[in-house]
Each structure stands twice: as structure tokens, then as C-alpha cells.
Short mmCIF file of C-alpha atoms in Angstrom, two decimals:
data_model
loop_
_atom_site.label_atom_id
_atom_site.label_comp_id
_atom_site.label_asym_id
_atom_site.label_seq_id
_atom_site.Cartn_x
_atom_site.Cartn_y
_atom_site.Cartn_z
CA UNK A 1035 27.04 108.71 55.33
CA UNK A 1036 30.82 109.17 55.27
CA UNK A 1037 31.13 108.61 59.02
CA UNK A 1038 29.84 105.06 58.64
CA UNK A 1039 31.79 104.11 55.53
CA UNK A 1040 34.45 101.43 56.04
CA UNK A 1041 38.08 102.50 56.27
CA UNK A 1042 40.70 100.09 54.89
CA UNK A 1043 44.27 100.38 56.14
CA UNK A 1044 46.60 97.64 54.91
CA UNK A 1045 44.90 94.35 55.85
CA UNK A 1046 42.65 95.93 58.49
CA UNK A 1047 39.14 97.23 57.82
CA UNK A 1048 37.34 99.52 60.25
CA UNK A 1049 33.59 99.23 59.86
CA UNK A 1050 33.17 102.96 60.45
CA UNK A 1051 35.27 106.12 60.87
CA UNK A 1052 34.73 106.46 64.63
CA UNK A 1053 37.53 105.55 67.01
CA UNK A 1054 37.89 105.75 70.78
CA UNK A 1055 40.87 107.87 71.78
CA UNK A 1056 43.50 106.45 74.12
CA UNK A 1057 42.45 107.76 77.54
CA UNK A 1058 44.47 106.95 80.64
CA UNK A 1059 42.41 105.30 83.37
CA UNK A 1060 45.12 105.38 86.06
CA UNK A 1061 43.83 102.06 87.34
CA UNK A 1062 46.68 99.58 86.82
CA UNK A 1063 48.92 97.94 89.38
CA UNK A 1064 52.48 97.19 88.19
CA UNK A 1065 51.36 98.08 84.67
CA UNK A 1066 48.90 95.20 84.48
CA UNK A 1067 45.50 95.58 82.82
CA UNK A 1068 42.58 94.44 84.95
CA UNK A 1069 38.79 94.15 84.94
CA UNK A 1070 38.35 97.93 84.89
CA UNK A 1071 40.22 98.18 81.61
CA UNK A 1072 38.28 95.25 80.15
CA UNK A 1073 34.90 96.77 81.00
CA UNK A 1074 35.90 100.33 80.07
CA UNK A 1075 37.37 99.42 76.68
CA UNK A 1076 35.02 96.52 75.97
CA UNK A 1077 32.01 98.72 76.63
CA UNK A 1078 33.12 101.17 73.94
CA UNK A 1079 33.50 98.30 71.48
CA UNK A 1080 29.98 97.15 72.34
CA UNK A 1081 28.94 100.76 71.76
CA UNK A 1082 29.76 100.53 68.07
CA UNK A 1083 33.14 102.23 67.61
CA UNK A 1084 35.08 101.04 64.60
CA UNK A 1085 38.32 101.15 66.57
CA UNK A 1086 39.05 101.14 70.31
CA UNK A 1087 42.51 102.22 71.43
CA UNK A 1088 44.09 101.32 74.74
CA UNK A 1089 45.54 104.20 76.73
CA UNK A 1090 49.18 105.36 76.69
CA UNK A 1091 51.00 102.17 77.64
CA UNK A 1092 54.50 102.67 79.00
CA UNK A 1093 57.46 101.02 77.31
CA UNK A 1094 59.43 101.02 80.58
CA UNK A 1095 58.50 101.58 84.23
CA UNK A 1096 60.15 105.00 84.29
CA UNK A 1097 58.08 105.96 81.24
CA UNK A 1098 54.76 105.89 83.08
CA UNK A 1099 52.93 109.15 83.68
CA UNK A 1100 51.75 107.88 87.07
CA UNK A 1101 52.36 104.71 89.08
CA UNK A 1102 48.91 103.51 87.94
CA UNK A 1103 49.59 103.50 84.18
CA UNK A 1104 49.46 100.44 81.95
CA UNK A 1105 52.72 99.00 80.68
CA UNK A 1106 54.20 96.66 78.09
CA UNK A 1107 57.71 96.36 79.47
CA UNK A 1108 57.12 92.82 80.75
CA UNK A 1109 55.83 89.61 79.21
CA UNK A 1110 53.52 89.29 82.22
CA UNK A 1111 51.56 92.26 80.83
CA UNK A 1112 50.72 90.54 77.54
CA UNK A 1113 47.94 88.17 78.56
CA UNK A 1114 45.72 90.70 80.40
CA UNK A 1115 45.88 92.93 77.33
CA UNK A 1116 45.27 90.02 74.96
CA UNK A 1117 42.03 89.31 76.82
CA UNK A 1118 40.92 92.89 76.10
CA UNK A 1119 42.03 92.83 72.45
CA UNK A 1120 40.11 89.61 71.82
CA UNK A 1121 36.95 90.98 73.39
CA UNK A 1122 37.14 94.20 71.35
CA UNK A 1123 37.59 92.21 68.15
CA UNK A 1124 34.72 89.88 69.04
CA UNK A 1125 32.41 92.93 69.07
CA UNK A 1126 33.35 93.79 65.48
CA UNK A 1127 35.75 96.58 66.48
CA UNK A 1128 39.47 96.86 65.78
CA UNK A 1129 41.72 96.64 68.86
CA UNK A 1130 44.48 99.26 68.93
CA UNK A 1131 47.09 100.25 71.50
CA UNK A 1132 49.29 103.29 72.04
CA UNK A 1133 52.85 102.82 73.32
CA UNK A 1134 54.51 105.73 75.07
CA UNK A 1135 57.19 107.19 77.30
CA UNK A 1136 56.25 110.11 79.53
CA UNK A 1137 59.72 111.68 79.63
CA UNK A 1138 60.00 114.65 81.99
CA UNK A 1139 56.27 114.47 82.79
CA UNK A 1140 56.66 111.03 84.39
CA UNK A 1141 56.31 110.25 88.10
CA UNK A 1142 53.13 112.26 88.59
CA UNK A 1143 50.31 111.87 91.08
CA UNK A 1144 46.94 110.62 89.88
CA UNK A 1145 44.87 113.45 88.36
CA UNK A 1146 42.28 113.30 91.15
CA UNK A 1147 45.14 113.58 93.63
CA UNK A 1148 46.51 116.74 92.03
CA UNK A 1149 48.57 115.47 89.09
CA UNK A 1150 51.73 117.08 90.46
CA UNK A 1151 55.20 115.53 90.46
CA UNK A 1152 55.70 113.01 93.25
CA UNK A 1153 58.84 111.79 94.98
CA UNK A 1154 60.00 108.18 95.37
CA UNK A 1155 58.82 108.39 98.97
CA UNK A 1156 55.30 109.09 97.68
CA UNK A 1157 55.39 106.25 95.15
CA UNK A 1158 57.12 108.05 92.30
CA UNK A 1159 60.66 107.67 90.96
CA UNK A 1160 63.73 109.64 90.01
CA UNK A 1161 65.39 110.47 87.74
CA UNK A 1162 62.94 111.16 84.98
CA UNK A 1163 64.37 111.42 81.48
CA UNK A 1164 64.23 114.03 78.74
CA UNK A 1165 66.28 115.37 75.82
CA UNK A 1166 67.60 118.19 78.00
CA UNK A 1167 67.69 118.96 81.75
CA UNK A 1168 64.70 121.31 81.59
CA UNK A 1169 61.82 120.67 84.03
CA UNK A 1170 58.22 120.67 82.88
CA UNK A 1171 57.39 123.44 85.35
CA UNK A 1172 59.04 125.30 88.22
CA UNK A 1173 57.73 122.85 90.80
CA UNK A 1174 58.78 119.76 88.84
CA UNK A 1175 62.17 118.05 89.21
CA UNK A 1176 64.91 118.59 86.65
CA UNK A 1177 65.05 115.53 84.39
CA UNK A 1178 68.20 113.73 83.39
CA UNK A 1179 69.25 114.28 79.77
CA UNK A 1180 69.40 111.00 77.89
CA UNK A 1181 72.90 109.99 76.80
CA UNK A 1182 73.71 107.56 73.98
CA UNK A 1183 73.11 104.52 76.17
CA UNK A 1184 69.81 105.98 77.36
CA UNK A 1185 68.65 106.65 73.81
CA UNK A 1186 69.48 103.09 72.82
CA UNK A 1187 67.58 101.82 75.86
CA UNK A 1188 64.50 103.82 74.89
CA UNK A 1189 64.65 102.62 71.30
CA UNK A 1190 64.94 99.01 72.41
CA UNK A 1191 62.04 99.48 74.83
CA UNK A 1192 59.78 100.62 71.99
CA UNK A 1193 60.82 97.62 69.89
CA UNK A 1194 60.10 95.16 72.68
CA UNK A 1195 56.78 96.78 73.56
CA UNK A 1196 55.70 96.70 69.93
CA UNK A 1197 56.53 93.00 69.80
CA UNK A 1198 54.45 92.41 72.92
CA UNK A 1199 51.55 94.41 71.46
CA UNK A 1200 51.62 92.07 68.46
CA UNK A 1201 51.65 89.03 70.72
CA UNK A 1202 48.68 90.52 72.58
CA UNK A 1203 46.81 90.47 69.24
CA UNK A 1204 46.34 94.19 68.65
CA UNK A 1205 45.74 95.12 65.02
CA UNK A 1206 46.75 98.81 65.09
CA UNK A 1207 49.76 100.22 66.92
CA UNK A 1208 50.21 103.91 67.71
CA UNK A 1209 53.43 105.59 68.81
CA UNK A 1210 52.78 108.49 71.19
CA UNK A 1211 54.76 111.58 70.17
CA UNK A 1212 52.39 114.21 71.55
CA UNK A 1213 51.22 116.02 74.68
CA UNK A 1214 54.63 116.94 76.03
CA UNK A 1215 55.84 113.39 76.56
CA UNK A 1216 59.29 112.15 75.62
CA UNK A 1217 59.15 112.02 71.83
CA UNK A 1218 57.35 115.37 71.68
CA UNK A 1219 60.04 116.78 73.99
CA UNK A 1220 62.64 115.88 71.38
CA UNK A 1221 60.62 117.53 68.60
CA UNK A 1222 60.12 120.91 70.24
CA UNK A 1223 62.94 123.47 70.48
CA UNK A 1224 61.37 124.63 73.76
CA UNK A 1225 62.33 121.38 75.50
CA UNK A 1226 65.21 120.20 73.32
CA UNK A 1227 68.40 122.22 73.77
CA UNK A 1228 70.79 119.46 72.74
CA UNK A 1229 73.87 120.16 70.64
CA UNK A 1230 74.39 116.61 69.34
CA UNK A 1231 72.70 114.74 66.49
CA UNK A 1232 69.38 114.82 68.36
CA UNK A 1233 69.08 118.58 68.84
CA UNK A 1234 69.22 121.92 67.07
CA UNK A 1235 68.01 121.52 63.50
CA UNK A 1236 64.65 120.15 62.43
CA UNK A 1237 66.42 117.09 61.04
CA UNK A 1238 68.11 116.42 64.36
CA UNK A 1239 65.05 117.06 66.55
CA UNK A 1240 63.00 114.62 64.44
CA UNK A 1241 65.73 111.98 64.40
CA UNK A 1242 64.53 109.98 67.40
CA UNK A 1243 60.91 109.64 66.26
CA UNK A 1244 62.10 108.64 62.79
CA UNK A 1245 64.42 106.04 64.27
CA UNK A 1246 61.73 104.67 66.55
CA UNK A 1247 59.25 104.42 63.66
CA UNK A 1248 61.82 102.42 61.72
CA UNK A 1249 62.64 100.32 64.77
CA UNK A 1250 58.98 99.54 65.41
CA UNK A 1251 58.29 98.82 61.74
CA UNK A 1252 61.06 96.20 61.88
CA UNK A 1253 58.90 94.11 64.26
CA UNK A 1254 55.39 95.36 63.51
CA UNK A 1255 54.17 93.39 60.45
CA UNK A 1256 53.81 95.05 57.09
CA UNK A 1257 50.16 93.99 56.88
CA UNK A 1258 49.20 95.91 60.04
CA UNK A 1259 48.74 99.70 60.31
CA UNK A 1260 51.11 101.91 62.27
CA UNK A 1261 49.94 105.29 63.54
CA UNK A 1262 51.73 108.18 65.23
CA UNK A 1263 50.02 110.70 67.50
CA UNK A 1264 51.54 114.17 67.37
CA UNK A 1265 50.85 117.55 68.89
CA UNK A 1266 50.68 119.59 65.71
CA UNK A 1267 51.54 122.77 67.60
CA UNK A 1268 52.77 123.76 71.05
CA UNK A 1269 50.57 126.88 70.87
CA UNK A 1270 53.68 128.81 71.99
CA UNK A 1271 55.87 131.16 69.96
CA UNK A 1272 59.13 129.57 68.77
CA UNK A 1273 57.88 126.10 69.67
CA UNK A 1274 56.88 123.14 67.56
CA UNK A 1275 54.29 124.25 65.01
CA UNK A 1276 52.04 123.15 62.18
CA UNK A 1277 54.60 123.84 59.46
CA UNK A 1278 57.07 121.50 61.14
CA UNK A 1279 54.31 118.93 61.65
CA UNK A 1280 53.62 118.87 57.92
CA UNK A 1281 57.33 118.39 57.26
CA UNK A 1282 57.46 115.56 59.79
CA UNK A 1283 54.42 113.88 58.25
CA UNK A 1284 56.12 113.88 54.86
CA UNK A 1285 59.10 112.10 56.43
CA UNK A 1286 57.08 109.54 58.39
CA UNK A 1287 54.84 108.36 55.56
CA UNK A 1288 57.60 106.62 53.54
CA UNK A 1289 58.88 105.02 56.76
CA UNK A 1290 55.63 103.08 57.08
CA UNK A 1291 53.31 105.35 59.05
CA UNK A 1292 49.73 104.94 57.82
CA UNK A 1293 47.95 107.70 59.74
CA UNK A 1294 48.72 110.71 61.89
CA UNK A 1295 46.50 111.13 64.95
CA UNK A 1296 46.56 114.92 65.23
CA UNK A 1297 46.28 116.53 68.64
CA UNK A 1298 48.06 119.58 70.06
CA UNK A 1299 49.61 121.18 73.13
CA UNK A 1300 50.79 119.60 76.35
CA UNK A 1301 54.46 120.56 76.21
CA UNK A 1302 54.40 123.54 78.54
CA UNK A 1303 51.92 124.52 81.25
CA UNK A 1304 51.50 128.16 80.17
CA UNK A 1305 50.33 127.65 76.59
CA UNK A 1306 47.23 129.58 75.55
CA UNK A 1307 45.10 127.01 73.72
CA UNK A 1308 42.06 128.37 71.87
CA UNK A 1309 39.71 125.55 72.79
CA UNK A 1310 36.36 125.39 71.03
CA UNK A 1311 34.32 122.65 69.36
CA UNK A 1312 36.56 120.96 66.78
CA UNK A 1313 39.42 123.38 67.43
CA UNK A 1314 42.08 120.87 66.36
CA UNK A 1315 40.33 119.72 63.19
CA UNK A 1316 42.02 122.35 60.96
CA UNK A 1317 45.39 120.96 62.07
CA UNK A 1318 44.43 117.48 60.89
CA UNK A 1319 43.05 118.94 57.66
CA UNK A 1320 46.23 120.87 56.84
CA UNK A 1321 48.47 117.86 57.45
CA UNK A 1322 46.18 115.61 55.40
CA UNK A 1323 46.18 118.00 52.46
CA UNK A 1324 49.80 119.17 52.47
CA UNK A 1325 51.52 115.89 53.43
CA UNK A 1326 49.10 113.59 51.59
CA UNK A 1327 48.70 111.26 54.54
CA UNK A 1328 45.53 110.04 56.28
CA UNK A 1329 44.70 111.78 59.55
CA UNK A 1330 42.42 111.37 62.53
CA UNK A 1331 40.80 114.45 64.05
CA UNK A 1332 40.38 114.79 67.81
CA UNK A 1333 39.29 117.37 70.35
CA UNK A 1334 35.81 118.51 71.40
CA UNK A 1335 34.05 116.47 68.75
CA UNK A 1336 30.73 115.78 70.43
CA UNK A 1337 27.88 115.90 67.88
CA UNK A 1338 27.15 113.32 65.16
CA UNK A 1339 26.55 115.99 62.49
CA UNK A 1340 29.86 117.60 63.41
CA UNK A 1341 31.71 114.29 63.07
CA UNK A 1342 29.97 113.53 59.77
CA UNK A 1343 30.96 116.93 58.37
CA UNK A 1344 34.62 116.41 59.31
CA UNK A 1345 34.84 113.13 57.42
CA UNK A 1346 32.48 114.00 54.56
CA UNK A 1347 34.31 117.24 53.76
CA UNK A 1348 37.72 115.57 53.76
CA UNK A 1349 39.11 117.39 56.79
CA UNK A 1350 40.15 114.03 58.23
CA UNK A 1351 39.73 110.35 57.44
CA UNK A 1352 38.20 109.54 60.81
CA UNK A 1353 37.37 111.06 64.17
CA UNK A 1354 38.53 109.88 67.57
CA UNK A 1355 36.10 110.46 70.42
CA UNK A 1356 37.43 110.88 73.94
CA UNK A 1357 35.55 112.55 76.76
CA UNK A 1358 32.23 112.29 74.93
CA UNK A 1359 32.63 108.52 74.88
CA UNK A 1360 33.06 108.59 78.66
CA UNK A 1361 29.75 110.38 78.95
CA UNK A 1362 28.09 108.17 76.34
CA UNK A 1363 29.72 104.77 75.67
CA UNK A 1364 27.16 104.08 72.94
CA UNK A 1365 27.83 107.33 71.09
CA UNK A 1366 28.49 105.59 67.73
CA UNK A 1367 25.16 103.72 67.87
CA UNK A 1368 23.27 106.87 68.75
CA UNK A 1369 25.18 108.81 66.06
CA UNK A 1370 24.03 106.28 63.48
CA UNK A 1371 20.43 106.75 64.59
CA UNK A 1372 20.71 110.54 64.48
CA UNK A 1373 22.20 110.41 60.99
CA UNK A 1374 19.66 107.88 59.71
CA UNK A 1375 22.14 105.03 59.25
CA UNK A 1376 21.12 101.44 59.87
CA UNK A 1377 23.70 99.64 62.03
CA UNK A 1378 23.54 96.40 63.94
CA UNK A 1379 23.20 96.67 67.68
CA UNK A 1380 24.67 93.91 69.84
CA UNK A 1381 22.26 91.00 69.62
CA UNK A 1382 22.05 90.91 73.42
CA UNK A 1383 20.56 94.44 73.34
CA UNK A 1384 18.24 93.90 70.38
CA UNK A 1385 15.03 94.07 72.41
CA UNK A 1386 16.16 97.23 74.16
CA UNK A 1387 17.08 99.17 71.05
CA UNK A 1388 13.78 101.06 70.46
CA UNK A 1389 13.39 101.80 74.15
CA UNK A 1390 16.93 103.17 74.38
CA UNK A 1391 16.13 105.58 71.58
CA UNK A 1392 12.91 106.67 73.23
CA UNK A 1393 14.67 107.38 76.53
CA UNK A 1394 17.27 109.70 75.00
#
């Protein structure tokens, strides 16, 4: 079965093509990982995923989505994450982490508290930062456009966070340039109205992500994979689209990017997204074929046969499971059973394996 074939990327080998998507838990204090993150992420490694990725981890305090996001802006944040990375690896899975800056969508309330913008008095912060002074929505504050010093600060923050991720013993690093956060905001003409070297043309709008990839590659070792997550389309006319995503992929590959994690949307609140099972898979397929770069497919992938078809047919090199893994932490083990593949369960659960199958 293609889904359970190893995937080799540089010096790293995934024992299958199933990864756990980075999913914010909004459970950190001062950006520090804690027992919740250990159990949440460790449980998915126990569940048989070939790769487990830590949620969007902010490169600076102002880059958090909410006050409860993880961070890598401080050396104090290394050890709690190292504990998680070591546990993931001990289960035979590859530990990965996504580094991010939320841009104009920063300083938000927790999702179960509404997810709206919050003021400093409510625990948020201001200003937020973006390529241009355009708010995310009418009830969000106007962000501050990054000047040259601000851009240099952001670039340095990604470098330092990447270095800390390496010290924390992660084996795959992903740069978040999707879902309407800062780097995506630079890519899209809907949010980037700059007239300098970082706005206007495709070359200029992609400049910051290209620079950050090069910056990160300068500290992230050549033997370890580097991924980038993109929103392949804004799903809005005159926004960022699949054609531009293919062009970007062709530019990122020679800079040292090993895989594009292909998602979509998130830039504007009024986009009409045609959600359906596997609705983003064709985006990953097009980029893989036209840019000749490995891709990961995401989005409403819930059934083992569906995941197998995606990989077997060459639509993507692997699948990343998100919400389905929250419902079923052992999804990879159960997928193997459904597809008739023999995989090793954790030895601690060996006696329970037949009974778990019977209770499904």
C-alpha cells in the first residue's frame, strides 16, 4: 500500500505517508509547551503517524494568533518542546514543528471565546503588523505596515526560532505562509498594497518568503527537510491563486524547500470556499505536477481508502490529517487494519490490539 510506504527526505525517513497537521491547541502560557501539548502530540505519535507536527509556533510574542499560542522567541521555550520532540521520536515518528507569525490576524481571543480581535486591556496587544495598513475585517484593528526595520526584525525572528527548533531536536521544520497570516499577507495582492520592493509585482510580493526561506536554510542543516505551508488560493477573484502558487513553488525548490504543504483560504473572511471531502487535493496535485516538487495534501481527508488513493495515484506524496486525528488519535493504526497492512502497535498495547479492532 502506497500510504504505508516509507518516505525519504534528505536524511529523514518517515515510516509511512501519514502526518498530523499542525493544529493550535491554545493552551500555552507565555508561549511555553506543557503537559497538554505532550499528551496531545505524543498520543498521535503513539497512534502510528509517520510525522507529528507541532502547531503554529510564534517567532515573536506579537506574532501569536492568541495569547495562548506556543512560541520559540525565547530560549526558555526550547526544553519543554525538546521533551515533546524526544517522545515523538521514541515512538518511531518524526517530530516536526511549524514556525509562524500571525500578522494582522494576531491578538485574537481563543476560538471558544469568539476568536475576535482583543484589546491590550483584554490580554491582547497592539499594534499588529502586516504588509499594508488593511484590517482583516471591519471589526478588526488596522495593522501597522512593516517598515525596513520591522522586516529585518521579522527575518531575524525566523532565523532565531529555526535555530531553537534545531536545538529542541525537531527533524522537520515548516515555515507557515498560509491561512491569512503574515507571509501569506505579503503574497496576496488583496492584503499587500505596498509600492516598495515587497509589493506590486509577483516578484516583489514573494520576496519576503524567499528571503526567509534562505535565512532559515542558513541555520537549518542541509541534512534536514524544510517545508513551507501555503494557501494555494484565496478563493477570491484577483487574489492569490493556484497559478501563482505553482510559480512560487518553482522558486522555492532551488532555495532548499523539500515539500509544499498545500492548504488554501484564510486571508479574507468573505471567501466562498467549496468545501467537500478532499477539496484541496487537486491543488496539491497541480503544484506537484507542474512545479516538480513533493507536496502534502490536507483538508477533509477522513477515510483510509481516500488517503491511499491520494498517495497511490500521485496526487500528493503524503497526507496530513487534522480534525480526524482529534476524533481518532489512532487513525493511522486503524487505517492500516482497514487496508490490510501489517504494522506494529505500541508494545504496551499489544494485548489490546484485537479487542480494539472488535470494538470499532
